Short mmCIF file of C-alpha atoms and ligand atoms in Angstrom, two decimals:
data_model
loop_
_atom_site.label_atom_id
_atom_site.label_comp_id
_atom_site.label_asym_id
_atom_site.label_seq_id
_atom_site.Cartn_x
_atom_site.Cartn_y
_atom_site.Cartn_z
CA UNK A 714 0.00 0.00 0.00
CA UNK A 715 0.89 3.49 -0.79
CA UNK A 716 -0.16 6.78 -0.09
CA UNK A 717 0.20 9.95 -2.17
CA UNK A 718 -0.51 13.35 -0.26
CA UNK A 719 -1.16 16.52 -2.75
CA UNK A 720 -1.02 19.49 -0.62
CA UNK A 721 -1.21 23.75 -2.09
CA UNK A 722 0.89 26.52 -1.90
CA UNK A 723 -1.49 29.26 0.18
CA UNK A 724 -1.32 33.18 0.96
CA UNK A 725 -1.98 33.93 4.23
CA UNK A 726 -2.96 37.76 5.52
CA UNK A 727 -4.38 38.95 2.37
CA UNK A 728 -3.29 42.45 3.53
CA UNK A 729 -5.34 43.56 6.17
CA UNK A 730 -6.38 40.19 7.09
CA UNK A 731 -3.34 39.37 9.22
CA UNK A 732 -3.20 36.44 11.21
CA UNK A 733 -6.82 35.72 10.22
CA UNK A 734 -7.23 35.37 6.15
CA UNK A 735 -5.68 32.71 3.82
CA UNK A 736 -6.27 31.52 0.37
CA UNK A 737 -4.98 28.63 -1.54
CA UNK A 738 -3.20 28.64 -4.51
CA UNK A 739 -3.10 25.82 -7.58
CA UNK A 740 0.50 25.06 -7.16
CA UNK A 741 0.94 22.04 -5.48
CA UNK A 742 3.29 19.82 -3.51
CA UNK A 743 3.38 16.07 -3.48
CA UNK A 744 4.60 12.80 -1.48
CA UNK A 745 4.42 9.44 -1.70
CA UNK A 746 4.38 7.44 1.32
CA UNK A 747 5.94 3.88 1.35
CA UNK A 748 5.89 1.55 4.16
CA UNK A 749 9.15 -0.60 4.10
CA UNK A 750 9.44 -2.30 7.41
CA UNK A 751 13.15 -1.18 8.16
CA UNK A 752 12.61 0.98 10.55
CA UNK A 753 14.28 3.46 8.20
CA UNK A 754 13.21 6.75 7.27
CA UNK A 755 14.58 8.08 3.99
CA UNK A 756 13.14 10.85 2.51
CA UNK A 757 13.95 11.65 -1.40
CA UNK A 758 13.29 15.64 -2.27
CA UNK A 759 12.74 16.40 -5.98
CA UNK A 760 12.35 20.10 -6.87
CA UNK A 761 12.27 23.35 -4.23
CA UNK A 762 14.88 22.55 -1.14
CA UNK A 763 16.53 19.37 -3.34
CA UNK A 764 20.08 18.83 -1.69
CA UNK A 765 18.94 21.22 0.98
CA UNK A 766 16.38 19.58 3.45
CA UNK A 767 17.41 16.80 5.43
CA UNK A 768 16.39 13.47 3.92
CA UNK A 769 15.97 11.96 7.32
CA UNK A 770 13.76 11.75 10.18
CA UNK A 771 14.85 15.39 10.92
CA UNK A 772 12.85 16.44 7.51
CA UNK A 773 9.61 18.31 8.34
CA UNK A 774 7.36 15.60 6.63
CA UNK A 775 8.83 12.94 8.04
CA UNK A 776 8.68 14.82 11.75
CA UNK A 777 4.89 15.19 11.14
CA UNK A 778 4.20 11.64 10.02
CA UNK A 779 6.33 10.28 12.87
CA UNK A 780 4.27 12.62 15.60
CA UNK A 781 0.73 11.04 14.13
CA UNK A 782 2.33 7.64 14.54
CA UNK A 783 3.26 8.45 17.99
CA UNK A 784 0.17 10.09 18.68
CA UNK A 785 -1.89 7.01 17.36
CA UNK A 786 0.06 4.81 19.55
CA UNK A 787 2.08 2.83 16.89
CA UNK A 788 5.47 2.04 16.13
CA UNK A 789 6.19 3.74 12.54
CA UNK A 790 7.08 0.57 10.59
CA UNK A 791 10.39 2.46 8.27
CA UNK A 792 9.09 4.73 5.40
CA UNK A 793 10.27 5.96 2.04
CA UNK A 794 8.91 9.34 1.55
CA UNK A 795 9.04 10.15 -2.41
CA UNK A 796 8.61 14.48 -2.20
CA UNK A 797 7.92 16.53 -5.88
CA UNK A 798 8.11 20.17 -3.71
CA UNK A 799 6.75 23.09 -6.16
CA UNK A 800 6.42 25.29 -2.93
CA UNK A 801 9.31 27.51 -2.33
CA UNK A 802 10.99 27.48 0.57
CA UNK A 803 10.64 30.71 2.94
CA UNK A 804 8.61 32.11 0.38
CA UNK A 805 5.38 33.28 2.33
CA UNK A 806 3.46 30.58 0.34
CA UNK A 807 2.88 28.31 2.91
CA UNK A 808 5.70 25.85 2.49
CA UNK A 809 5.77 24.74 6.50
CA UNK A 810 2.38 24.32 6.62
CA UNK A 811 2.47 22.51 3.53
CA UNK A 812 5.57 19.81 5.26
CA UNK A 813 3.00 19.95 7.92
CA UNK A 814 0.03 18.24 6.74
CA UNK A 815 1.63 16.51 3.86
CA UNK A 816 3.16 14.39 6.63
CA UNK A 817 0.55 13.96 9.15
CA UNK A 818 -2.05 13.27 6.18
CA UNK A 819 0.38 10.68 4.88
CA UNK A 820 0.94 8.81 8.41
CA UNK A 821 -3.06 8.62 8.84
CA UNK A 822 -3.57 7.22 5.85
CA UNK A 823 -0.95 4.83 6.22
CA UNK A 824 -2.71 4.03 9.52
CA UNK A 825 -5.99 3.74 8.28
CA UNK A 826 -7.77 7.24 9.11
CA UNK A 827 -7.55 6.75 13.16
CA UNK A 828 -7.91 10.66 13.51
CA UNK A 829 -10.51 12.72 11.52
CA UNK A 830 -9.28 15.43 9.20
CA UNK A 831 -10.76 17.77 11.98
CA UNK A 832 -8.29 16.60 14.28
CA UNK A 833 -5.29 16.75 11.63
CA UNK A 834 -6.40 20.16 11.16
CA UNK A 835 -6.55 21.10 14.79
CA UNK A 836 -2.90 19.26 15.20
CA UNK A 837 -1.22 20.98 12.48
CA UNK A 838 -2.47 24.00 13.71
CA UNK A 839 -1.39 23.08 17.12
CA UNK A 840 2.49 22.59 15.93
CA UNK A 841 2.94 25.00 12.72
CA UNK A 842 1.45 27.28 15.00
CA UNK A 843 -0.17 29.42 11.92
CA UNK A 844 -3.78 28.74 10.94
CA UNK A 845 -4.13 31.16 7.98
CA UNK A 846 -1.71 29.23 6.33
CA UNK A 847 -2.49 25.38 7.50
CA UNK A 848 -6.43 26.32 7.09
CA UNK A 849 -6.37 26.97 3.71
CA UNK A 850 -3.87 24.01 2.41
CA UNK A 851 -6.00 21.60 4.04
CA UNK A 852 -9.90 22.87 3.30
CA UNK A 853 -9.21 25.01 -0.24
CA UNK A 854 -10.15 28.57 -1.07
CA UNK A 855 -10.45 30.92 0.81
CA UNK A 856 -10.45 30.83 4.80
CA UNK A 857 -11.14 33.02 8.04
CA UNK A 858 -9.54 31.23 11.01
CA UNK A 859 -10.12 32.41 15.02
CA UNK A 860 -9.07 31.55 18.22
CA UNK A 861 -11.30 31.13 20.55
CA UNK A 862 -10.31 29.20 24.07
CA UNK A 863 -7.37 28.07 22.46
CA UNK A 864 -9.54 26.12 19.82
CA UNK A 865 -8.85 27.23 16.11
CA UNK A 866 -12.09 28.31 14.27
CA UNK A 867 -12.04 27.88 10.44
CA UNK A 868 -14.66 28.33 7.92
CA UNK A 869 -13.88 28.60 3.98
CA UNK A 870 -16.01 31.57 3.16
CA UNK A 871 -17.48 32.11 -0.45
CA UNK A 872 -15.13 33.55 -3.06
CA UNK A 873 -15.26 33.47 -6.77
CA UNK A 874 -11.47 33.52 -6.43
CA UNK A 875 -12.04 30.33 -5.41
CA UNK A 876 -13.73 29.24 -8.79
CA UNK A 877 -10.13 30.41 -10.66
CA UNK A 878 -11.88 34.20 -11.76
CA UNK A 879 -9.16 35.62 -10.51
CA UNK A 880 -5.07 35.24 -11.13
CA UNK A 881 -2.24 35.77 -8.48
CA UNK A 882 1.08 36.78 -9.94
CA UNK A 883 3.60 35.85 -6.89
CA UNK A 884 7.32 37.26 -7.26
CA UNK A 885 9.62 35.82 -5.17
CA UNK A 886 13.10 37.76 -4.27
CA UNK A 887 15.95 36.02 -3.48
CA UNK A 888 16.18 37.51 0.25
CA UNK A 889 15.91 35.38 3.60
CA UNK A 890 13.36 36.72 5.63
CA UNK A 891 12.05 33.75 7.99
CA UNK A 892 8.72 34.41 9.34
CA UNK A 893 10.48 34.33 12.80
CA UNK A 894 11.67 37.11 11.99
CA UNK A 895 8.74 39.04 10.69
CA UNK A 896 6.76 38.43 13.76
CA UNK A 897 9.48 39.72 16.13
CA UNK A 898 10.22 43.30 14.39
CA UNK A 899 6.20 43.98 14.77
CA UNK A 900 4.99 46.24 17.56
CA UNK A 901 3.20 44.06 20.59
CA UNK A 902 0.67 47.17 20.53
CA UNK A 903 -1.03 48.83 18.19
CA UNK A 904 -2.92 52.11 18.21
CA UNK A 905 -6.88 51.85 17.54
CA UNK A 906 -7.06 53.52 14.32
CA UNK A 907 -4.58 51.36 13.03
CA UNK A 908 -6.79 48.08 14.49
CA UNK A 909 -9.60 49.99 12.96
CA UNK A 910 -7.96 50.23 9.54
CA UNK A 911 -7.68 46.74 9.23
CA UNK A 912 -10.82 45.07 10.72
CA UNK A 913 -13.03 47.46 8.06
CA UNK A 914 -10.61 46.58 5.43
CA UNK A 915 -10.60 42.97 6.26
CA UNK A 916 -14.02 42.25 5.80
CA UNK A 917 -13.92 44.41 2.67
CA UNK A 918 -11.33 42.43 1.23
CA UNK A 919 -13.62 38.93 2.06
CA UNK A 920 -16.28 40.81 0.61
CA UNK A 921 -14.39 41.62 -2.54
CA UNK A 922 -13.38 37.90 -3.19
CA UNK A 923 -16.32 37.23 -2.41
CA UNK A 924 -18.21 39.00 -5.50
CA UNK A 925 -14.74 39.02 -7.56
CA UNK A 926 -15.36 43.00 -7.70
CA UNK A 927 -11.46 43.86 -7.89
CA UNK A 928 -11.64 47.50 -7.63
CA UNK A 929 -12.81 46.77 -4.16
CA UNK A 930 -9.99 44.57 -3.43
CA UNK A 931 -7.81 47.15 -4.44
CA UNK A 932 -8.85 49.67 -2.10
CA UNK A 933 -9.62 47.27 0.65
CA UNK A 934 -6.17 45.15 0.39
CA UNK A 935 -4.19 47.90 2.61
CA UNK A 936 -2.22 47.09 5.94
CA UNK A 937 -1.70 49.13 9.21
CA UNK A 938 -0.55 46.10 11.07
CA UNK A 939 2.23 44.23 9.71
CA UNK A 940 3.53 45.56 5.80
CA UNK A 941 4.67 49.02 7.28
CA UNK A 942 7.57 47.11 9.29
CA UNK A 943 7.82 44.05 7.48
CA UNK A 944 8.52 46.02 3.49
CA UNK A 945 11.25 48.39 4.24
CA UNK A 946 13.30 45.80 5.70
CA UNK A 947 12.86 43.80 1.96
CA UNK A 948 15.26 45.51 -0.25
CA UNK A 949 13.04 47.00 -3.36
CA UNK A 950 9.50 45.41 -1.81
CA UNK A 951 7.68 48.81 -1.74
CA UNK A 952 8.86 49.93 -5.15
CA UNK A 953 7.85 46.18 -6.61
CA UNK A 954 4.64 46.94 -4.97
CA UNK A 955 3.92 50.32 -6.46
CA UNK A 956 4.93 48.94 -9.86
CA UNK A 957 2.66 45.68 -9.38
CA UNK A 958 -0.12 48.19 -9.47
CA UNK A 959 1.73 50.75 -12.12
CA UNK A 960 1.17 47.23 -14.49
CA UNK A 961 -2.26 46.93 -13.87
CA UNK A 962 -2.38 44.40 -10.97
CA UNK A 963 -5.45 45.58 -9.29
CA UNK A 964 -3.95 45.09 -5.13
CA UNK A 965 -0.61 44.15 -4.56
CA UNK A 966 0.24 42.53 -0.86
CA UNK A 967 3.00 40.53 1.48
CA UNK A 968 2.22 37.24 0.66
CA UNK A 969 2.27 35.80 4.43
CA UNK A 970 4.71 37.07 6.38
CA UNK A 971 7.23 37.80 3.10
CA UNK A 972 9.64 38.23 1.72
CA UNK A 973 7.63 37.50 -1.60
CA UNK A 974 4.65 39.60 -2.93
CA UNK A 975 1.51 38.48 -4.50
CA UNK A 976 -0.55 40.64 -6.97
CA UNK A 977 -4.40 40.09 -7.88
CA UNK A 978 -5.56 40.95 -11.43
CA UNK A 979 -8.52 39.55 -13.90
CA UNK A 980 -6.36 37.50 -15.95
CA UNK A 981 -2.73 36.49 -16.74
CA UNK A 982 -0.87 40.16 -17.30
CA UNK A 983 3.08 38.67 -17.72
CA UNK A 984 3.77 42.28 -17.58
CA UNK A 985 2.48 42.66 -14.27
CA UNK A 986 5.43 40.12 -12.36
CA UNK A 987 7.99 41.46 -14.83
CA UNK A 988 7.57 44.93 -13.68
CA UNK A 989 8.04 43.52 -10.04
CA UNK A 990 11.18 41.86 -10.83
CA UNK A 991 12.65 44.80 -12.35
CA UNK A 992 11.79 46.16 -9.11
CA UNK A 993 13.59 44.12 -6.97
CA UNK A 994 16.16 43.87 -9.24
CA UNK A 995 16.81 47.03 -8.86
CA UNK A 996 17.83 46.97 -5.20
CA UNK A 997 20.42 44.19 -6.01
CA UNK A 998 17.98 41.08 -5.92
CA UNK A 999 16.96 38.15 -8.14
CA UNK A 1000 13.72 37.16 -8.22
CA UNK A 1001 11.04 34.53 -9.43
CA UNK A 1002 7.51 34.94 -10.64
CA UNK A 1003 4.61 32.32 -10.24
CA UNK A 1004 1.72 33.25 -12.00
CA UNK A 1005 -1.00 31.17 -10.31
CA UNK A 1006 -5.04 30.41 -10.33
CA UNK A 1007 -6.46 30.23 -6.56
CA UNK A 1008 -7.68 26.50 -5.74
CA UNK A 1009 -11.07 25.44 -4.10
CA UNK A 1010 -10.01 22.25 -3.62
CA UNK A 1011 -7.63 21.87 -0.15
CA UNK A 1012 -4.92 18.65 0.62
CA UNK A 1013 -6.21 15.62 -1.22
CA UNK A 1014 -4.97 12.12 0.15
CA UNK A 1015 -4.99 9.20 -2.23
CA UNK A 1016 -4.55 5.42 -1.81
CA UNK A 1017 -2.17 4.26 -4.79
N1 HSE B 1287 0.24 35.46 9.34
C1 HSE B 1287 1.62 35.16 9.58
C2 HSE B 1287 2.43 36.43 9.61
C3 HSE B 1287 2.27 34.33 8.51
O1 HSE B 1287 2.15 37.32 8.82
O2 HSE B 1287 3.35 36.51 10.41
C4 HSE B 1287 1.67 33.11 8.09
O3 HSE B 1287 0.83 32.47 8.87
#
């Protein structure tokens, strides 16, 4: 028996959305889970992070699948974990969360479904520690997460970005900026307006997805919270921004918590990422585009 685990690339924040909003994206990473019975675990990596991550129990998939196997009670019989990453790593497209449930999906499978996919969710949540990322992956389109008594809250809301109406172009500079990182430069306080700002703008932005209206999206997908510290420290991320929507993109935002940038039009507009690269390029970076359709569907698990 086998088990292949397809899991997508997501955006989490949205702009004002931070911490709350995520949306999935149709770029997608994939395993293939082996039981071998010798107590081995070898994991091969094909594409992003090959002859980078560790190809050992210490890789983040294999970590995952080894907790549900601990968590379930059984002894993890050796596995060969066969990865095709299309996720970049440290992108702000959800790579961790992505590792995340592409091993703990794997390992239940494996075991025969002992925990629901509620429960994976609530897990993964638990350890990646970032629902607007790990929501989205696992359910599909677009998804408001909450806290409430330390129980995560998500519920895919209605988008017509999740039907494919509207295209992402992500560009990706070549500049580490781990999300660790991100979080600890923002303020622990914020001033009222500036919470203000971003809950009207927030529900604006859901509400623009929503209909698919992207004039809305453009004036709702603003930040007080997070882009004002995170972009100056990117070298050339507010000038790619400014010439994301100089192209034509109708809202440009920090895709997660960075360092790449993700820019919402009607259609494919090449010229759109290319004016973002020449951007960054600019300040001295490299950078990659991804032009990309939003996905309804969320992690799929498959018995090969
Ligand atoms: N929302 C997180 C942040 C990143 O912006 O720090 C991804 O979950």
């Amino acid at each position: 028996m086998k088990v292949l685990v397809k899991v997508p690339a997501t955006t989490a924040n949205l702009g004002p959305g931070f911490d709350a909003l995520g949306l999935a994206l149709n770029l997608w990473n994939e395993a293939e889970f082996t039981p071998t019975g010798d107590n081995r675990i070898v994991v091969e990596v094909n594409g992003e992070g090959e002859g980078k991550l560790p190809t050992n129990a210490d890789n983040a998939i294999a970590e995952a699948a080894l907790q549900i196997f601990d968590l379930a009670g059984k002894p993890c019989p050796g596995l060969r974990i066969s990865c095709l990453n299309r996720v970049p790593l440290g992108s702000g497209m959800g790579s961790s969360s992505a590792a995340m449930l592409t091993g703990m999906l794997g390992a239940n499978a494996l075991l025969g479904n002992p925990f629901t996919e509620e429960e994976i969710l609530k897990l993964a949540i638990e350890t990646e520690g970032h629902p607007d990322n790990v929501a989205p992956a696992m359910l599909g389109g677009l998804v408001v997460s909450i806290v409430h008594e330390n129980r995560v809250f998500s519920m895919k809301l209605p988008a017509r970005a999740n039907h494919g109406s509207i295209h992402a172009t992500i560009v990706l500079p070549d500049f580490d900026f781990p999300t660790k990182q991100a979080r600890a430069i923002l303020p622990r306080q914020v001033e009222r307006k500036d919470a203000i700002f971003n809950i009207s703008r927030a529900v604006l932005v859901t509400e623009a997805l929503r209909t698919g209206d992207l004039e809305l999206l453009g004036i709702a997908m603003k930040d007080s919270l997070h882009q004002p510290y995170r972009l100056p420290l990117i070298p050339g991320a507010i000038a790619a921004l400014e010439a994301g929507k100089k192209a034509g993109a109708a809202a440009v935002a920090l895709s997660g918590a960075g360092p790449s940038l993700i820019a919402f039009s009607s259609q494919q507009d090449p010229g759109i990422g290319s004016s973002m690269k020449r951007a960054f390029e600019s300040a001295g970076l490299t950078a990659r585009i991804f032009e990309l359709g939003t996905s309804y569907e969320g992690a799929e698990v498959t018995i090969v």
